Coordinates of C-alpha atoms in Angstrom, one line a residue:
X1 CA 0.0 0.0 0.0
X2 CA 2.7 2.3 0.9
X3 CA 4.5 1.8 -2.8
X4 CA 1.1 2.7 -4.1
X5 CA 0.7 5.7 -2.6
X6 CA 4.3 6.8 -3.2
X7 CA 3.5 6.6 -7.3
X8 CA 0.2 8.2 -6.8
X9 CA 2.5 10.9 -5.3
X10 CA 4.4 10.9 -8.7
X11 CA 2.0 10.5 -11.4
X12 CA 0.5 13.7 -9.4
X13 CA 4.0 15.5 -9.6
X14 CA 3.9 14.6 -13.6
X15 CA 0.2 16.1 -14.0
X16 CA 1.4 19.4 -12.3
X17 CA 5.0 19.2 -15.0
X18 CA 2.2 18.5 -17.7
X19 CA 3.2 15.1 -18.7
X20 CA 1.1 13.0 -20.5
X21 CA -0.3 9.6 -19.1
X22 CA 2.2 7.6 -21.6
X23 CA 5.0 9.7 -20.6
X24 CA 4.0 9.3 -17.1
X25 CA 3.7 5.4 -17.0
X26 CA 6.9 5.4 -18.5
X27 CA 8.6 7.5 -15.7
X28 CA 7.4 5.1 -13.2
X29 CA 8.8 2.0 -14.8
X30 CA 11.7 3.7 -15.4
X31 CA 12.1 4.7 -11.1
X32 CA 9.8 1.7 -9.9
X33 CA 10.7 -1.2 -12.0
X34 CA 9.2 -4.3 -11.2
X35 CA 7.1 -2.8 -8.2
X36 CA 5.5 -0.6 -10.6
X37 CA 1.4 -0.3 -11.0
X38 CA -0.2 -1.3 -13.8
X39 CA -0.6 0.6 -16.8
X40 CA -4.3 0.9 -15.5
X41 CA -4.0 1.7 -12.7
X42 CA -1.5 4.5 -13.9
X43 CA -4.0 5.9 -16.2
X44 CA -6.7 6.0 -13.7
X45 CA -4.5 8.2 -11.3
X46 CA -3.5 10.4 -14.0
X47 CA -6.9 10.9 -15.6
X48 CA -7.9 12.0 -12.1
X49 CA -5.8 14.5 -11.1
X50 CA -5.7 15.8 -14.4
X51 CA -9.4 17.3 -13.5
X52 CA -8.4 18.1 -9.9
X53 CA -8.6 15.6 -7.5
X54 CA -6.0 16.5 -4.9
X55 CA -6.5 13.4 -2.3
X56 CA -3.9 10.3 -3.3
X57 CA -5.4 8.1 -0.4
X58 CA -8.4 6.1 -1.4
X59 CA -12.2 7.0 -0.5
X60 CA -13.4 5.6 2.4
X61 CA -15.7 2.7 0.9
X62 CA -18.9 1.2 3.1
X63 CA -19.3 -2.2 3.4
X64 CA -16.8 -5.0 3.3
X65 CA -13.2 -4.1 2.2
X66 CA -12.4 -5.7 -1.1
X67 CA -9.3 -7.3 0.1
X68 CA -8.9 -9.2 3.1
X69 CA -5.8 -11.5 2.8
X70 CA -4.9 -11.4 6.4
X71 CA -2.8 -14.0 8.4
X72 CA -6.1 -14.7 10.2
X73 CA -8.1 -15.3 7.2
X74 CA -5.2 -17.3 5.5
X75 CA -5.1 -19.9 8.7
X76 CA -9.1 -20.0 8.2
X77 CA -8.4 -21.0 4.7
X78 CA -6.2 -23.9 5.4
X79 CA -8.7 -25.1 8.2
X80 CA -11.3 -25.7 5.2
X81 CA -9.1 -27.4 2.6
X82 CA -7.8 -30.5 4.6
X83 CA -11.4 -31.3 4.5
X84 CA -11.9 -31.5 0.6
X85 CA -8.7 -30.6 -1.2
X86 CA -11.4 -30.7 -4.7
X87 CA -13.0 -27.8 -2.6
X88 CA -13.9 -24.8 -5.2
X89 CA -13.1 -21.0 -4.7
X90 CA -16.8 -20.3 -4.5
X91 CA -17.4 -23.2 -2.0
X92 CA -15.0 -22.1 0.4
X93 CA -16.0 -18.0 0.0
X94 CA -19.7 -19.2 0.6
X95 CA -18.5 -21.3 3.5
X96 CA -16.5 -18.6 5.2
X97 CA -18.2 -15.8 4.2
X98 CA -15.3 -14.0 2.2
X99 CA -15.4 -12.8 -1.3
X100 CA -14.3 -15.1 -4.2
X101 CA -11.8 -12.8 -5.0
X102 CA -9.6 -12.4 -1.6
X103 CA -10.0 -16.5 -1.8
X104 CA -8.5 -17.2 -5.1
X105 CA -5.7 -14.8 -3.8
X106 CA -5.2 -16.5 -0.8
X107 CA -5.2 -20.1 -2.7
X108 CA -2.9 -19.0 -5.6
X109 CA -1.0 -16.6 -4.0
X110 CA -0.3 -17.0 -0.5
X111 CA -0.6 -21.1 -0.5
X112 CA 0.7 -21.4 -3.7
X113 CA -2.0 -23.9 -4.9
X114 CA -3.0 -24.4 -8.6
X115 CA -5.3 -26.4 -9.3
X116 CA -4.9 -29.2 -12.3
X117 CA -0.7 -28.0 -12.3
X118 CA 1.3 -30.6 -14.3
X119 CA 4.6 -31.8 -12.6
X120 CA 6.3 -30.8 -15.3
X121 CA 10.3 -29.9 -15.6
X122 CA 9.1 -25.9 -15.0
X123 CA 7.1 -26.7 -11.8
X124 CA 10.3 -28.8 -10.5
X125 CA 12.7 -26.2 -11.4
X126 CA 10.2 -23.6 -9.2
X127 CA 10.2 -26.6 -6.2
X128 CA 14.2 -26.4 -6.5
X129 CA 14.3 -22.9 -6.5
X130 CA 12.1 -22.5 -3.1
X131 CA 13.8 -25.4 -1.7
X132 CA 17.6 -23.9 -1.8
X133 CA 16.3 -20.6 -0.8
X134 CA 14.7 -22.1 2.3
X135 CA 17.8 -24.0 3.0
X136 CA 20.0 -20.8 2.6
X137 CA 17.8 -18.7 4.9
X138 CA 17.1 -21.5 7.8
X139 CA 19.7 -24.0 7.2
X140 CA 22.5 -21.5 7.0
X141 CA 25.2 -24.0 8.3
X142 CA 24.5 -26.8 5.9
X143 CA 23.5 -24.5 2.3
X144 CA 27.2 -25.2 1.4
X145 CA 27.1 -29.4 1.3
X146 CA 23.1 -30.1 0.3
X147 CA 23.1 -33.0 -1.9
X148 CA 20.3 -33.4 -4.4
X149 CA 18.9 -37.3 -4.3
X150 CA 16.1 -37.4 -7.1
X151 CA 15.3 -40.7 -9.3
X152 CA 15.6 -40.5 -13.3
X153 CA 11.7 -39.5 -14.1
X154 CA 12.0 -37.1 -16.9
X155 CA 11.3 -33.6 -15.1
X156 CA 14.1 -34.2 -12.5
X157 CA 16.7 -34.6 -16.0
X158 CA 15.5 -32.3 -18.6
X159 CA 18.4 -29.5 -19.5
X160 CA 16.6 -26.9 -17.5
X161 CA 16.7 -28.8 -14.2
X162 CA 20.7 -30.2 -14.7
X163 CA 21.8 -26.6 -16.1
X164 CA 20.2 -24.9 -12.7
X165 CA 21.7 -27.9 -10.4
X166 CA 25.5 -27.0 -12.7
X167 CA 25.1 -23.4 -12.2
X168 CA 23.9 -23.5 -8.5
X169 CA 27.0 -26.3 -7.6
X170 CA 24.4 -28.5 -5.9
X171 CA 25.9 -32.0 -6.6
X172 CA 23.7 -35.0 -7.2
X173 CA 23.7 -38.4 -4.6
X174 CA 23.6 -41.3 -6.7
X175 CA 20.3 -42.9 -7.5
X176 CA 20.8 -46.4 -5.4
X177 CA 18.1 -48.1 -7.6
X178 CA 19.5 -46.9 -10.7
X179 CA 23.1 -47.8 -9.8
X180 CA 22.2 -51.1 -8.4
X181 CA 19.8 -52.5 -11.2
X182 CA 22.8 -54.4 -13.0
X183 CA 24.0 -56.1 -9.6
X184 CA 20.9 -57.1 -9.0
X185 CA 20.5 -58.6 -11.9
X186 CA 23.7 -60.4 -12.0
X187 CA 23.0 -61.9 -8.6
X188 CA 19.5 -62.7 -9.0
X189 CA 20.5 -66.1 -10.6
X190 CA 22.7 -67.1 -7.7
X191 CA 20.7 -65.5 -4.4
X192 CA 17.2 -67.1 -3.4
X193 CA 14.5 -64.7 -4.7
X194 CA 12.7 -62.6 -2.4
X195 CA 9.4 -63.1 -1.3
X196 CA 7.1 -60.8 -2.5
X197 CA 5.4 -58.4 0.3
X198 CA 1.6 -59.9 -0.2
X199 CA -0.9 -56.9 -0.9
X200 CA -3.1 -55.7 1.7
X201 CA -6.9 -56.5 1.4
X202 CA -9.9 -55.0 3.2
X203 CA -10.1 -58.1 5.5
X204 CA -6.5 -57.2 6.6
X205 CA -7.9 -54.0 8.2
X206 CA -9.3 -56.1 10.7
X207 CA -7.2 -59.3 11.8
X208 CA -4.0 -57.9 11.9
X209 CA -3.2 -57.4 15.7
X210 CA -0.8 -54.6 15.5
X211 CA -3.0 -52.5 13.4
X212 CA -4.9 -50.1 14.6
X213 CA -8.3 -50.6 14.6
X214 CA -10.3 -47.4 15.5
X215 CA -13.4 -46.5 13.3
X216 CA -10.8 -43.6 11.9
X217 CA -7.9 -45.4 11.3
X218 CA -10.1 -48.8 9.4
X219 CA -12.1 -45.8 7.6
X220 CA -8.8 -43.6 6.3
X221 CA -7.5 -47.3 5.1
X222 CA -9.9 -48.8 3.4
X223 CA -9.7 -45.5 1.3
X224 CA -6.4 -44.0 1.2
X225 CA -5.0 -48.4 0.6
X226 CA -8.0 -49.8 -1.1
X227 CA -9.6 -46.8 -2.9
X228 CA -12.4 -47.0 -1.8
X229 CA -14.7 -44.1 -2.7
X230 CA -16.9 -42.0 0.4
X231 CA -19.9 -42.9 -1.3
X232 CA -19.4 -46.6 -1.5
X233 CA -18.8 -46.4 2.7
X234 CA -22.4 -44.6 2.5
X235 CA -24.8 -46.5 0.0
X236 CA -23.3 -50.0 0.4
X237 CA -25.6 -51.5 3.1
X238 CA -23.9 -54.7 3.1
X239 CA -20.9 -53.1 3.5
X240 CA -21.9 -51.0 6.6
X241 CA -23.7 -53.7 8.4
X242 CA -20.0 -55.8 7.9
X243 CA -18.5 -52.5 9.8
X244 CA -21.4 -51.9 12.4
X245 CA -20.8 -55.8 13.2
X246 CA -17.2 -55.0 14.0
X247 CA -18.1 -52.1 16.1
X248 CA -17.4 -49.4 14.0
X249 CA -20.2 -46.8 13.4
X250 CA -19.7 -45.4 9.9
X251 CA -21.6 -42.2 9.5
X252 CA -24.3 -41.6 7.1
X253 CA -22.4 -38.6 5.4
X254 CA -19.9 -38.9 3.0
X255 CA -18.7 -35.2 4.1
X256 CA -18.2 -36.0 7.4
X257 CA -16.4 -39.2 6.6
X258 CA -13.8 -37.3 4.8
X259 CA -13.9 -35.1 8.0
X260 CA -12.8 -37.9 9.8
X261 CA -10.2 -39.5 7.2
X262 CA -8.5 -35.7 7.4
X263 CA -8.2 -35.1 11.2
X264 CA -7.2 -38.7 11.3
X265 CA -3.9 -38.3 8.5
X266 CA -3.4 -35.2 10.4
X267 CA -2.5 -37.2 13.9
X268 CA -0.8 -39.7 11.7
X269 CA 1.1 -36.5 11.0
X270 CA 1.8 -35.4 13.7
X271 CA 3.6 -38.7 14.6
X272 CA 5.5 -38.4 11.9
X273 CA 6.8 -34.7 12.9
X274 CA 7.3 -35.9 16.5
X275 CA 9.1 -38.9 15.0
X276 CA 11.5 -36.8 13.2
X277 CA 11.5 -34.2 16.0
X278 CA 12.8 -37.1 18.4
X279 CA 15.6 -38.0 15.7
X280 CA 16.6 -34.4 15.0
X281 CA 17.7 -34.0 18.6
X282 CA 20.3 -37.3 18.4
X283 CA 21.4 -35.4 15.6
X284 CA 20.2 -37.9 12.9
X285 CA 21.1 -36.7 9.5
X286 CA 18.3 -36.7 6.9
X287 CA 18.1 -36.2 3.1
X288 CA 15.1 -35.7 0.9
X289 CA 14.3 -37.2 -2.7
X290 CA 11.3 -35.9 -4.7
X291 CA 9.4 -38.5 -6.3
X292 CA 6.7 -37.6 -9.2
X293 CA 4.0 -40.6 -9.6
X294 CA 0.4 -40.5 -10.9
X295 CA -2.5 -42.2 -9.1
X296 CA -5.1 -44.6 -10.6
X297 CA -7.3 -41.8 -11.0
X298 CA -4.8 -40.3 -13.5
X299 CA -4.2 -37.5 -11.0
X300 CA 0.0 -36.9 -11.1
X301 CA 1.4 -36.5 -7.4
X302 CA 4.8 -34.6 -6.3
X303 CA 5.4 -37.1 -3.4
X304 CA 8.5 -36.5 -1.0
X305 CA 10.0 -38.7 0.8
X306 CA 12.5 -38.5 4.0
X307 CA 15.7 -40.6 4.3
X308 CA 17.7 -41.4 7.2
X309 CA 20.7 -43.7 8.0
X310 CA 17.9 -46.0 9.8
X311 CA 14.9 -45.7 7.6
X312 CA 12.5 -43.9 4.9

């Protein structure tokens, strides 16, 4: 707001030298550069105190302000979307009473969510970017020796993404599956093959011992393993008289099921953070690879995983 008002302070100064609006834009590219106002907005300013307005401050306006992209309303915002991530801008500005507009510039601009954005070589090269700036600014004692463990997948070795890592000197780990395939298959003929790790089934939700077994937990399984759709958990009567047998009562709303599955990821979460929390302070070493899959929806993923000396 403040750099606003400082050009309106200009383009007022260039009315008064009689400059025209062209000749006024220009100045203020020329002093502001890339926090300059829109050609617009220039325009606007100059056509009005051209015929004598002398306030640079807008008019007091009644009713809600058009822009409301507070910290407050931003937290508000992320307390809807782990709900429904499909969630549209006008669903969640009906739902929290806020104007479509200060929405989609929360959602685009402040989270940084796009919605139907391909993992392409340009969206990695942006996640890269952000990444070694973060490192820089909070990591300041390890920004020197990062090293970058990604898989082969074609957006982590297009020219873009291996010219940045050159230029940047952020060396590369070596991709242990990729280095190992031709060992493995040398020794496959002499070592006893492995056994494969059988697939979990619905029925595995419930006899395994060391699972957990809460409504919440047999509920974010049976969709997040299985893929299960909410609806199916809602208009299959067989399958909710199996459930209500086992003591789990599945509610009646597919909405509130996904409430459920959401604030049940989020203690899983939580475990994981207090997990790595725990580690951090034995001074366990981690590295992170970045791993782009697509989902049997068709829906592509950016999924990131956490390495250790122990485990992933």
């Amino acid at each position: 707001m403040e750099r606003s008002l400082e050009q309106r302070y200009a383009i007022k100064f260039c009315v008064r030298l009689g400059k025209n609006a062209t000749e006024t834009f220009q100045m203020l590219q020329k002093a502001f550069k890339d926090d300059c106002i829109s050609r617009s907005q220039s325009g606007k300013w100059h056509k009005a105190f051209k015929e004598g307005r002398e306030e640079v401050a807008d008019k007091p306006r009644s009713g809600r302000p058009t822009t409301a992209r507070t910290e407050e309303n931003v937290d508000r915002v992320l307390e809807v979307l782990p709900t429904d991530r499909r969630l549209s801008i006008q669903k969640i500005a009906d739902t929290l009473h806020m104007s479509t507009f200060v929405i989609h510039g929360i959602v685009t601009e402040d989270l940084q969510m796009r919605k139907g954005e391909t993992v392409n070589s340009a969206f990695y090269l942006d996640v890269l970017r952000r990444l070694k700036h973060w490192i820089a600014r909070v990591r300041t004692d390890i920004k020197d020796t990062v090293k970058l463990h990604h898989d082969n997948a074609t957006s982590h070795t297009a020219f873009i993404i291996t010219n940045f890592l050159d230029r940047s000197n952020t060396p590369k780990a070596v991709h242990g599956i990729e280095t190992s395939k031709r060992k493995v298959k040398d020794e496959v003929d002499t070592q006893t093959p492995a056994k494969k790790t059988p697939k979990i089934s619905i029925l595995d939700h419930f006899s395994s011992v060391s699972i957990d077994r809460s409504t919440d937990a047999v509920l974010a399984r049976m969709i997040a393993l299985d893929g299960l759709p909410f609806s199916v958990l809602v208009t299959s009567k067989d399958l909710r008289k199996c459930l209500n047998a086992l003591g789990h009562e599945i509610p009646l709303s597919a909405e509130t099921i996904k409430i459920k599955v959401c604030r049940y990821a989020d203690t899983f979460r939580e475990k994981v953070v207090r997990e790595l929390q725990m580690e951090k302070e034995k001074g366990q070493l981690f590295s992170l690879t970045l791993d782009e899959w697509t989902s049997i929806r068709s829906k592509r993923y950016l999924n990131i995983n956490i390495h250790s000396r122990t485990k992933v």
